[in-house]
Amino acid sequence: MDYANNILETIGNTPLVKLNKLTAELPCLVLAKYETFNPGNSVKDRMALQMVEDAEAAGLLKPGGTIIEGTSGNTGMGLALAAVVKGYRMICVISDKQSKEKVDILKAVGSEVYVCPTDVAPDDSQSYYSTARRLSEEIPNSWYVNQYDNPSNTKAHYLSTGPEIWEQTDGKVTHFVVGVGTGGTVSGVGGYLKEQNPNIKVWGIDTYGSVFKKYHETGIFDENEIYPYVTEGIGEDILPKNVNFDIIDGFTKVTDKDAAVYTQRLAKEEGMFLGNSAGAAIKGLLQLKEHFTKDDVVVVLFHDHGSRYVGKMFNDDWMREKGYIE
Ligand SMILES: Cc1ncc(COP(=O)(O)O)c(C=O)c1O
């Protein structure tokens, strides 16, 4: 018999899938690391489990304990699966710009969910960063995950996602393109790939309203770059410790409209029903066209599943209201 002992054992070993139509104008092979095959439907299952297991090993998370995290949904899902299997209480703190589906999904897997306002500074007492921290101080035997600064986030991708991409491409990958939020994915995968071959180029996808691109190019944390945006999962108004700017060769920014339109196009033209950051990632990759030549093997990572966006990017009324489609 061939079976997993629990759902957590099915995390990882996701397929690599060729893009065909959307990338027809490019000279190179473009392959998608298709992370929705993880049991929580996102890449974040990998780092969630790593963070939990490292916290257990360090004695930070103890039997009967409570896991607390500020999460846009996907990390919460991964943590919630680990909490269910391992018997912890789970609390997710989420910002109110995230889709309602994400909140409902977290509740479905047994998590308690606190929703906080988006349009406040990170150090405001109402922000989801502050709320998560406060709850972890108030609730005994609790552990605040802090995916932004927790090194196990990057480590998960260094130990699993990076080696998988290297092996699946037979070491032929030349570019890695990925949306950047906490930075765990880009830093872990990029770091691993560059250790195998320093010539591999790593590109981060950023969004307008986020500080990453300017900080990478100038070293300046420019508060004028910060404003609310629609794209989910990528860009930040802080500099998470998990973003290793040194291994990133460059950033490109994608507009909210383009990210939303390309999220729809991935589904309609490639049969890839994916989340909003996948739309941003593929549009960003197309913006980088001049960097690719015919022998290149470009890997783009798609973080999460389209089901979380049926009320938004897959709802044409919402798309029209935003002015993204006619
Ligand atoms: C949908 C989605 N895309 C992209 C990202 C960014 O990934 P990372 O945090 O590893 O930089 C996240 C992170 O939460 C996400 O949920």
PDB file of N, CA and C in Angstrom, residues 237-318:
ATOM      1  N   ASP A 237       4.642  47.032   3.145  1.00  0.00           N
ATOM      2  CA  ASP A 237       4.946  48.367   3.652  1.00  0.00           C
ATOM      3  C   ASP A 237       5.978  48.278   4.775  1.00  0.00           C
ATOM      4  N   ILE A 238       6.614  47.120   4.873  1.00  0.00           N
ATOM      5  CA  ILE A 238       7.704  46.888   5.842  1.00  0.00           C
ATOM      6  C   ILE A 238       8.816  46.136   5.102  1.00  0.00           C
ATOM      7  N   LEU A 239       9.961  45.987   5.758  1.00  0.00           N
ATOM      8  CA  LEU A 239      11.030  45.171   5.168  1.00  0.00           C
ATOM      9  C   LEU A 239      11.171  43.898   6.000  1.00  0.00           C
ATOM     10  N   PRO A 240      10.505  42.803   5.593  1.00  0.00           N
ATOM     11  CA  PRO A 240      10.610  41.568   6.379  1.00  0.00           C
ATOM     12  C   PRO A 240      12.041  41.030   6.358  1.00  0.00           C
ATOM     13  N   LYS A 241      12.445  40.422   7.459  1.00  0.00           N
ATOM     14  CA  LYS A 241      13.807  39.856   7.504  1.00  0.00           C
ATOM     15  C   LYS A 241      13.973  38.736   6.481  1.00  0.00           C
ATOM     16  N   ASN A 242      12.855  38.116   6.082  1.00  0.00           N
ATOM     17  CA  ASN A 242      12.968  37.011   5.122  1.00  0.00           C
ATOM     18  C   ASN A 242      13.255  37.462   3.690  1.00  0.00           C
ATOM     19  N   VAL A 243      13.171  38.757   3.409  1.00  0.00           N
ATOM     20  CA  VAL A 243      13.561  39.198   2.059  1.00  0.00           C
ATOM     21  C   VAL A 243      15.076  39.404   2.035  1.00  0.00           C
ATOM     22  N   ASN A 244      15.780  38.507   1.339  1.00  0.00           N
ATOM     23  CA  ASN A 244      17.225  38.648   1.177  1.00  0.00           C
ATOM     24  C   ASN A 244      17.467  39.405  -0.132  1.00  0.00           C
ATOM     25  N   PHE A 245      17.603  40.729  -0.002  1.00  0.00           N
ATOM     26  CA  PHE A 245      17.722  41.571  -1.204  1.00  0.00           C
ATOM     27  C   PHE A 245      18.969  41.232  -2.021  1.00  0.00           C
ATOM     28  N   ASP A 246      19.985  40.658  -1.359  1.00  0.00           N
ATOM     29  CA  ASP A 246      21.236  40.366  -2.067  1.00  0.00           C
ATOM     30  C   ASP A 246      21.091  39.278  -3.129  1.00  0.00           C
ATOM     31  N   ILE A 247      20.158  38.354  -2.913  1.00  0.00           N
ATOM     32  CA  ILE A 247      20.060  37.280  -3.928  1.00  0.00           C
ATOM     33  C   ILE A 247      19.064  37.627  -5.043  1.00  0.00           C
ATOM     34  N   ILE A 248      18.415  38.780  -4.909  1.00  0.00           N
ATOM     35  CA  ILE A 248      17.446  39.190  -5.941  1.00  0.00           C
ATOM     36  C   ILE A 248      18.152  40.096  -6.946  1.00  0.00           C
ATOM     37  N   ASP A 249      18.076  39.718  -8.233  1.00  0.00           N
ATOM     38  CA  ASP A 249      18.756  40.520  -9.263  1.00  0.00           C
ATOM     39  C   ASP A 249      17.962  41.757  -9.622  1.00  0.00           C
ATOM     40  N   GLY A 250      16.647  41.679  -9.528  1.00  0.00           N
ATOM     41  CA  GLY A 250      15.842  42.860  -9.846  1.00  0.00           C
ATOM     42  C   GLY A 250      14.382  42.614  -9.520  1.00  0.00           C
ATOM     43  N   PHE A 251      13.646  43.718  -9.423  1.00  0.00           N
ATOM     44  CA  PHE A 251      12.190  43.653  -9.225  1.00  0.00           C
ATOM     45  C   PHE A 251      11.512  44.288 -10.420  1.00  0.00           C
ATOM     46  N   THR A 252      10.314  43.818 -10.746  1.00  0.00           N
ATOM     47  CA  THR A 252       9.455  44.561 -11.645  1.00  0.00           C
ATOM     48  C   THR A 252       8.110  44.712 -10.953  1.00  0.00           C
ATOM     49  N   LYS A 253       7.471  45.866 -11.172  1.00  0.00           N
ATOM     50  CA  LYS A 253       6.176  46.120 -10.528  1.00  0.00           C
ATOM     51  C   LYS A 253       5.053  45.878 -11.519  1.00  0.00           C
ATOM     52  N   VAL A 254       3.983  45.289 -11.044  1.00  0.00           N
ATOM     53  CA  VAL A 254       2.806  45.020 -11.880  1.00  0.00           C
ATOM     54  C   VAL A 254       1.624  45.790 -11.292  1.00  0.00           C
ATOM     55  N   THR A 255       0.808  46.384 -12.155  1.00  0.00           N
ATOM     56  CA  THR A 255      -0.344  47.156 -11.661  1.00  0.00           C
ATOM     57  C   THR A 255      -1.440  46.216 -11.162  1.00  0.00           C
ATOM     58  N   ASP A 256      -2.323  46.755 -10.315  1.00  0.00           N
ATOM     59  CA  ASP A 256      -3.470  45.977  -9.827  1.00  0.00           C
ATOM     60  C   ASP A 256      -4.312  45.474 -10.992  1.00  0.00           C
ATOM     61  N   LYS A 257      -4.525  46.353 -11.979  1.00  0.00           N
ATOM     62  CA  LYS A 257      -5.363  45.983 -13.124  1.00  0.00           C
ATOM     63  C   LYS A 257      -4.728  44.830 -13.905  1.00  0.00           C
ATOM     64  N   ASP A 258      -3.449  44.965 -14.220  1.00  0.00           N
ATOM     65  CA  ASP A 258      -2.783  43.899 -14.981  1.00  0.00           C
ATOM     66  C   ASP A 258      -2.790  42.581 -14.211  1.00  0.00           C
ATOM     67  N   ALA A 259      -2.531  42.652 -12.903  1.00  0.00           N
ATOM     68  CA  ALA A 259      -2.513  41.418 -12.101  1.00  0.00           C
ATOM     69  C   ALA A 259      -3.879  40.742 -12.162  1.00  0.00           C
ATOM     70  N   ALA A 260      -4.949  41.541 -12.056  1.00  0.00           N
ATOM     71  CA  ALA A 260      -6.300  40.971 -12.075  1.00  0.00           C
ATOM     72  C   ALA A 260      -6.632  40.393 -13.450  1.00  0.00           C
ATOM     73  N   VAL A 261      -6.316  41.156 -14.502  1.00  0.00           N
ATOM     74  CA  VAL A 261      -6.625  40.704 -15.866  1.00  0.00           C
ATOM     75  C   VAL A 261      -5.850  39.420 -16.187  1.00  0.00           C
ATOM     76  N   TYR A 262      -4.585  39.373 -15.789  1.00  0.00           N
ATOM     77  CA  TYR A 262      -3.786  38.181 -16.095  1.00  0.00           C
ATOM     78  C   TYR A 262      -4.158  36.985 -15.214  1.00  0.00           C
ATOM     79  N   THR A 263      -4.759  37.236 -14.058  1.00  0.00           N
ATOM     80  CA  THR A 263      -5.287  36.127 -13.253  1.00  0.00           C
ATOM     81  C   THR A 263      -6.408  35.450 -14.055  1.00  0.00           C
ATOM     82  N   GLN A 264      -7.260  36.257 -14.667  1.00  0.00           N
ATOM     83  CA  GLN A 264      -8.330  35.697 -15.513  1.00  0.00           C
ATOM     84  C   GLN A 264      -7.744  35.005 -16.748  1.00  0.00           C
ATOM     85  N   ARG A 265      -6.737  35.629 -17.345  1.00  0.00           N
ATOM     86  CA  ARG A 265      -6.178  35.054 -18.587  1.00  0.00           C
ATOM     87  C   ARG A 265      -5.509  33.701 -18.345  1.00  0.00           C
ATOM     88  N   LEU A 266      -4.859  33.538 -17.194  1.00  0.00           N
ATOM     89  CA  LEU A 266      -4.247  32.233 -16.885  1.00  0.00           C
ATOM     90  C   LEU A 266      -5.307  31.135 -16.872  1.00  0.00           C
ATOM     91  N   ALA A 267      -6.466  31.462 -16.290  1.00  0.00           N
ATOM     92  CA  ALA A 267      -7.539  30.467 -16.215  1.00  0.00           C
ATOM     93  C   ALA A 267      -8.111  30.197 -17.610  1.00  0.00           C
ATOM     94  N   LYS A 268      -8.381  31.275 -18.355  1.00  0.00           N
ATOM     95  CA  LYS A 268      -9.077  31.117 -19.644  1.00  0.00           C
ATOM     96  C   LYS A 268      -8.162  30.632 -20.759  1.00  0.00           C
ATOM     97  N   GLU A 269      -6.887  30.963 -20.699  1.00  0.00           N
ATOM     98  CA  GLU A 269      -6.003  30.626 -21.818  1.00  0.00           C
ATOM     99  C   GLU A 269      -5.067  29.463 -21.540  1.00  0.00           C
ATOM    100  N   GLU A 270      -4.823  29.173 -20.240  1.00  0.00           N
ATOM    101  CA  GLU A 270      -3.927  28.044 -19.921  1.00  0.00           C
ATOM    102  C   GLU A 270      -4.651  26.960 -19.120  1.00  0.00           C
ATOM    103  N   GLY A 271      -5.902  27.232 -18.717  1.00  0.00           N
ATOM    104  CA  GLY A 271      -6.603  26.274 -17.846  1.00  0.00           C
ATOM    105  C   GLY A 271      -5.996  26.241 -16.457  1.00  0.00           C
ATOM    106  N   MET A 272      -5.338  27.341 -16.077  1.00  0.00           N
ATOM    107  CA  MET A 272      -4.686  27.400 -14.769  1.00  0.00           C
ATOM    108  C   MET A 272      -5.502  28.333 -13.868  1.00  0.00           C
ATOM    109  N   PHE A 273      -6.302  27.725 -12.996  1.00  0.00           N
ATOM    110  CA  PHE A 273      -7.221  28.474 -12.121  1.00  0.00           C
ATOM    111  C   PHE A 273      -6.463  28.810 -10.842  1.00  0.00           C
ATOM    112  N   LEU A 274      -5.906  30.030 -10.817  1.00  0.00           N
ATOM    113  CA  LEU A 274      -4.923  30.378  -9.787  1.00  0.00           C
ATOM    114  C   LEU A 274      -5.248  31.697  -9.126  1.00  0.00           C
ATOM    115  N   GLY A 275      -4.513  32.007  -8.078  1.00  0.00           N
ATOM    116  CA  GLY A 275      -4.729  33.235  -7.323  1.00  0.00           C
ATOM    117  C   GLY A 275      -4.170  34.470  -8.007  1.00  0.00           C
ATOM    118  N   ASN A 276      -4.449  35.604  -7.379  1.00  0.00           N
ATOM    119  CA  ASN A 276      -4.119  36.917  -7.912  1.00  0.00           C
ATOM    120  C   ASN A 276      -2.611  37.136  -8.082  1.00  0.00           C
ATOM    121  N   SER A 277      -1.805  36.573  -7.187  1.00  0.00           N
ATOM    122  CA  SER A 277      -0.360  36.807  -7.326  1.00  0.00           C
ATOM    123  C   SER A 277       0.217  36.025  -8.496  1.00  0.00           C
ATOM    124  N   ALA A 278      -0.485  34.989  -8.951  1.00  0.00           N
ATOM    125  CA  ALA A 278      -0.047  34.269 -10.153  1.00  0.00           C
ATOM    126  C   ALA A 278      -0.236  35.167 -11.379  1.00  0.00           C
ATOM    127  N   GLY A 279      -1.349  35.918 -11.401  1.00  0.00           N
ATOM    128  CA  GLY A 279      -1.570  36.872 -12.489  1.00  0.00           C
ATOM    129  C   GLY A 279      -0.470  37.923 -12.507  1.00  0.00           C
ATOM    130  N   ALA A 280      -0.118  38.430 -11.321  1.00  0.00           N
ATOM    131  CA  ALA A 280       0.965  39.415 -11.234  1.00  0.00           C
ATOM    132  C   ALA A 280       2.283  38.791 -11.687  1.00  0.00           C
ATOM    133  N   ALA A 281       2.525  37.545 -11.279  1.00  0.00           N
ATOM    134  CA  ALA A 281       3.801  36.899 -11.607  1.00  0.00           C
ATOM    135  C   ALA A 281       3.948  36.696 -13.119  1.00  0.00           C
ATOM    136  N   ILE A 282       2.895  36.236 -13.770  1.00  0.00           N
ATOM    137  CA  ILE A 282       3.026  35.979 -15.218  1.00  0.00           C
ATOM    138  C   ILE A 282       3.127  37.297 -15.990  1.00  0.00           C
ATOM    139  N   LYS A 283       2.382  38.320 -15.558  1.00  0.00           N
ATOM    140  CA  LYS A 283       2.495  39.624 -16.235  1.00  0.00           C
ATOM    141  C   LYS A 283       3.891  40.207 -16.011  1.00  0.00           C
ATOM    142  N   GLY A 284       4.409  40.076 -14.797  1.00  0.00           N
ATOM    143  CA  GLY A 284       5.759  40.564 -14.510  1.00  0.00           C
ATOM    144  C   GLY A 284       6.789  39.843 -15.366  1.00  0.00           C
ATOM    145  N   LEU A 285       6.609  38.537 -15.519  1.00  0.00           N
ATOM    146  CA  LEU A 285       7.527  37.751 -16.344  1.00  0.00           C
ATOM    147  C   LEU A 285       7.506  38.271 -17.791  1.00  0.00           C
ATOM    148  N   LEU A 286       6.310  38.579 -18.292  1.00  0.00           N
ATOM    149  CA  LEU A 286       6.209  39.106 -19.665  1.00  0.00           C
ATOM    150  C   LEU A 286       6.881  40.481 -19.766  1.00  0.00           C
ATOM    151  N   GLN A 287       6.801  41.270 -18.694  1.00  0.00           N
ATOM    152  CA  GLN A 287       7.468  42.582 -18.690  1.00  0.00           C
ATOM    153  C   GLN A 287       8.998  42.431 -18.762  1.00  0.00           C
ATOM    154  N   LEU A 288       9.500  41.268 -18.350  1.00  0.00           N
ATOM    155  CA  LEU A 288      10.950  41.040 -18.324  1.00  0.00           C
ATOM    156  C   LEU A 288      11.476  40.421 -19.620  1.00  0.00           C
ATOM    157  N   LYS A 289      10.611  40.350 -20.600  1.00  0.00           N
ATOM    158  CA  LYS A 289      10.870  39.676 -21.874  1.00  0.00           C
ATOM    159  C   LYS A 289      12.280  39.884 -22.436  1.00  0.00           C
ATOM    160  N   GLU A 290      12.770  41.120 -22.387  1.00  0.00           N
ATOM    161  CA  GLU A 290      14.066  41.413 -23.025  1.00  0.00           C
ATOM    162  C   GLU A 290      15.234  40.707 -22.336  1.00  0.00           C
ATOM    163  N   HIS A 291      15.000  40.170 -21.138  1.00  0.00           N
ATOM    164  CA  HIS A 291      16.078  39.493 -20.411  1.00  0.00           C
ATOM    165  C   HIS A 291      16.206  38.014 -20.792  1.00  0.00           C
ATOM    166  N   PHE A 292      15.269  37.501 -21.589  1.00  0.00           N
ATOM    167  CA  PHE A 292      15.266  36.061 -21.876  1.00  0.00           C
ATOM    168  C   PHE A 292      15.713  35.785 -23.315  1.00  0.00           C
ATOM    169  N   THR A 293      16.506  34.713 -23.463  1.00  0.00           N
ATOM    170  CA  THR A 293      16.916  34.293 -24.813  1.00  0.00           C
ATOM    171  C   THR A 293      16.440  32.859 -25.063  1.00  0.00           C
ATOM    172  N   LYS A 294      16.712  32.367 -26.261  1.00  0.00           N
ATOM    173  CA  LYS A 294      16.038  31.143 -26.698  1.00  0.00           C
ATOM    174  C   LYS A 294      16.384  29.884 -25.898  1.00  0.00           C
ATOM    175  N   ASP A 295      17.576  29.822 -25.339  1.00  0.00           N
ATOM    176  CA  ASP A 295      17.931  28.611 -24.590  1.00  0.00           C
ATOM    177  C   ASP A 295      17.573  28.689 -23.102  1.00  0.00           C
ATOM    178  N   ASP A 296      16.965  29.791 -22.705  1.00  0.00           N
ATOM    179  CA  ASP A 296      16.668  29.954 -21.287  1.00  0.00           C
ATOM    180  C   ASP A 296      15.518  29.053 -20.825  1.00  0.00           C
ATOM    181  N   VAL A 297      15.620  28.660 -19.567  1.00  0.00           N
ATOM    182  CA  VAL A 297      14.535  27.919 -18.919  1.00  0.00           C
ATOM    183  C   VAL A 297      14.085  28.770 -17.726  1.00  0.00           C
ATOM    184  N   VAL A 298      12.928  29.388 -17.891  1.00  0.00           N
ATOM    185  CA  VAL A 298      12.433  30.337 -16.891  1.00  0.00           C
ATOM    186  C   VAL A 298      11.378  29.639 -16.030  1.00  0.00           C
ATOM    187  N   VAL A 299      11.615  29.607 -14.734  1.00  0.00           N
ATOM    188  CA  VAL A 299      10.636  29.004 -13.822  1.00  0.00           C
ATOM    189  C   VAL A 299       9.922  30.118 -13.073  1.00  0.00           C
ATOM    190  N   VAL A 300       8.591  30.085 -13.131  1.00  0.00           N
ATOM    191  CA  VAL A 300       7.781  31.047 -12.370  1.00  0.00           C
ATOM    192  C   VAL A 300       6.988  30.250 -11.345  1.00  0.00           C
ATOM    193  N   LEU A 301       6.898  30.757 -10.145  1.00  0.00           N
ATOM    194  CA  LEU A 301       6.170  30.021  -9.103  1.00  0.00           C
ATOM    195  C   LEU A 301       4.792  30.646  -8.898  1.00  0.00           C
ATOM    196  N   PHE A 302       3.777  29.791  -8.944  1.00  0.00           N
ATOM    197  CA  PHE A 302       2.405  30.244  -8.715  1.00  0.00           C
ATOM    198  C   PHE A 302       1.969  29.807  -7.318  1.00  0.00           C
ATOM    199  N   HIS A 303       1.635  30.812  -6.485  1.00  0.00           N
ATOM    200  CA  HIS A 303       1.465  30.560  -5.050  1.00  0.00           C
ATOM    201  C   HIS A 303       0.183  29.854  -4.643  1.00  0.00           C
ATOM    202  N   ASP A 304      -0.975  30.323  -5.174  1.00  0.00           N
ATOM    203  CA  ASP A 304      -2.213  29.771  -4.596  1.00  0.00           C
ATOM    204  C   ASP A 304      -3.328  29.621  -5.624  1.00  0.00           C
ATOM    205  N   HIS A 305      -4.484  29.172  -5.151  1.00  0.00           N
ATOM    206  CA  HIS A 305      -5.560  28.658  -6.004  1.00  0.00           C
ATOM    207  C   HIS A 305      -6.629  29.704  -6.302  1.00  0.00           C
ATOM    208  N   GLY A 306      -7.276  29.600  -7.454  1.00  0.00           N
ATOM    209  CA  GLY A 306      -8.298  30.558  -7.874  1.00  0.00           C
ATOM    210  C   GLY A 306      -9.545  30.568  -7.020  1.00  0.00           C
ATOM    211  N   SER A 307      -9.823  29.475  -6.332  1.00  0.00           N
ATOM    212  CA  SER A 307     -11.066  29.393  -5.548  1.00  0.00           C
ATOM    213  C   SER A 307     -11.134  30.490  -4.492  1.00  0.00           C
ATOM    214  N   ARG A 308      -9.984  31.003  -4.079  1.00  0.00           N
ATOM    215  CA  ARG A 308      -9.964  32.046  -3.048  1.00  0.00           C
ATOM    216  C   ARG A 308     -10.320  33.424  -3.607  1.00  0.00           C
ATOM    217  N   TYR A 309     -10.539  33.516  -4.895  1.00  0.00           N
ATOM    218  CA  TYR A 309     -10.744  34.824  -5.540  1.00  0.00           C
ATOM    219  C   TYR A 309     -12.022  34.866  -6.372  1.00  0.00           C
ATOM    220  N   VAL A 310     -12.947  33.944  -6.116  1.00  0.00           N
ATOM    221  CA  VAL A 310     -14.172  33.912  -6.946  1.00  0.00           C
ATOM    222  C   VAL A 310     -15.050  35.146  -6.720  1.00  0.00           C
ATOM    223  N   GLY A 311     -14.925  35.794  -5.584  1.00  0.00           N
ATOM    224  CA  GLY A 311     -15.702  37.015  -5.346  1.00  0.00           C
ATOM    225  C   GLY A 311     -15.012  38.256  -5.904  1.00  0.00           C
ATOM    226  N   LYS A 312     -13.805  38.115  -6.384  1.00  0.00           N
ATOM    227  CA  LYS A 312     -13.038  39.277  -6.845  1.00  0.00           C
ATOM    228  C   LYS A 312     -12.563  39.079  -8.292  1.00  0.00           C
ATOM    229  N   MET A 313     -11.349  38.634  -8.491  1.00  0.00           N
ATOM    230  CA  MET A 313     -10.795  38.589  -9.858  1.00  0.00           C
ATOM    231  C   MET A 313     -11.575  37.650 -10.783  1.00  0.00           C
ATOM    232  N   PHE A 314     -12.329  36.708 -10.215  1.00  0.00           N
ATOM    233  CA  PHE A 314     -13.149  35.825 -11.065  1.00  0.00           C
ATOM    234  C   PHE A 314     -14.618  36.226 -11.034  1.00  0.00           C
ATOM    235  N   ASN A 315     -14.892  37.450 -10.599  1.00  0.00           N
ATOM    236  CA  ASN A 315     -16.258  37.969 -10.608  1.00  0.00           C
ATOM    237  C   ASN A 315     -16.263  39.184 -11.533  1.00  0.00           C
ATOM    238  N   ASP A 316     -16.933  39.069 -12.691  1.00  0.00           N
ATOM    239  CA  ASP A 316     -16.856  40.145 -13.693  1.00  0.00           C
ATOM    240  C   ASP A 316     -17.507  41.442 -13.220  1.00  0.00           C
ATOM    241  N   ASP A 317     -18.507  41.350 -12.329  1.00  0.00           N
ATOM    242  CA  ASP A 317     -19.099  42.586 -11.784  1.00  0.00           C
ATOM    243  C   ASP A 317     -18.046  43.349 -10.977  1.00  0.00           C
ATOM    244  N   TRP A 318     -17.332  42.618 -10.143  1.00  0.00           N
ATOM    245  CA  TRP A 318     -16.254  43.230  -9.340  1.00  0.00           C
ATOM    246  C   TRP A 318     -15.185  43.809 -10.266  1.00  0.00           C
TER     247      TRP A 318
END
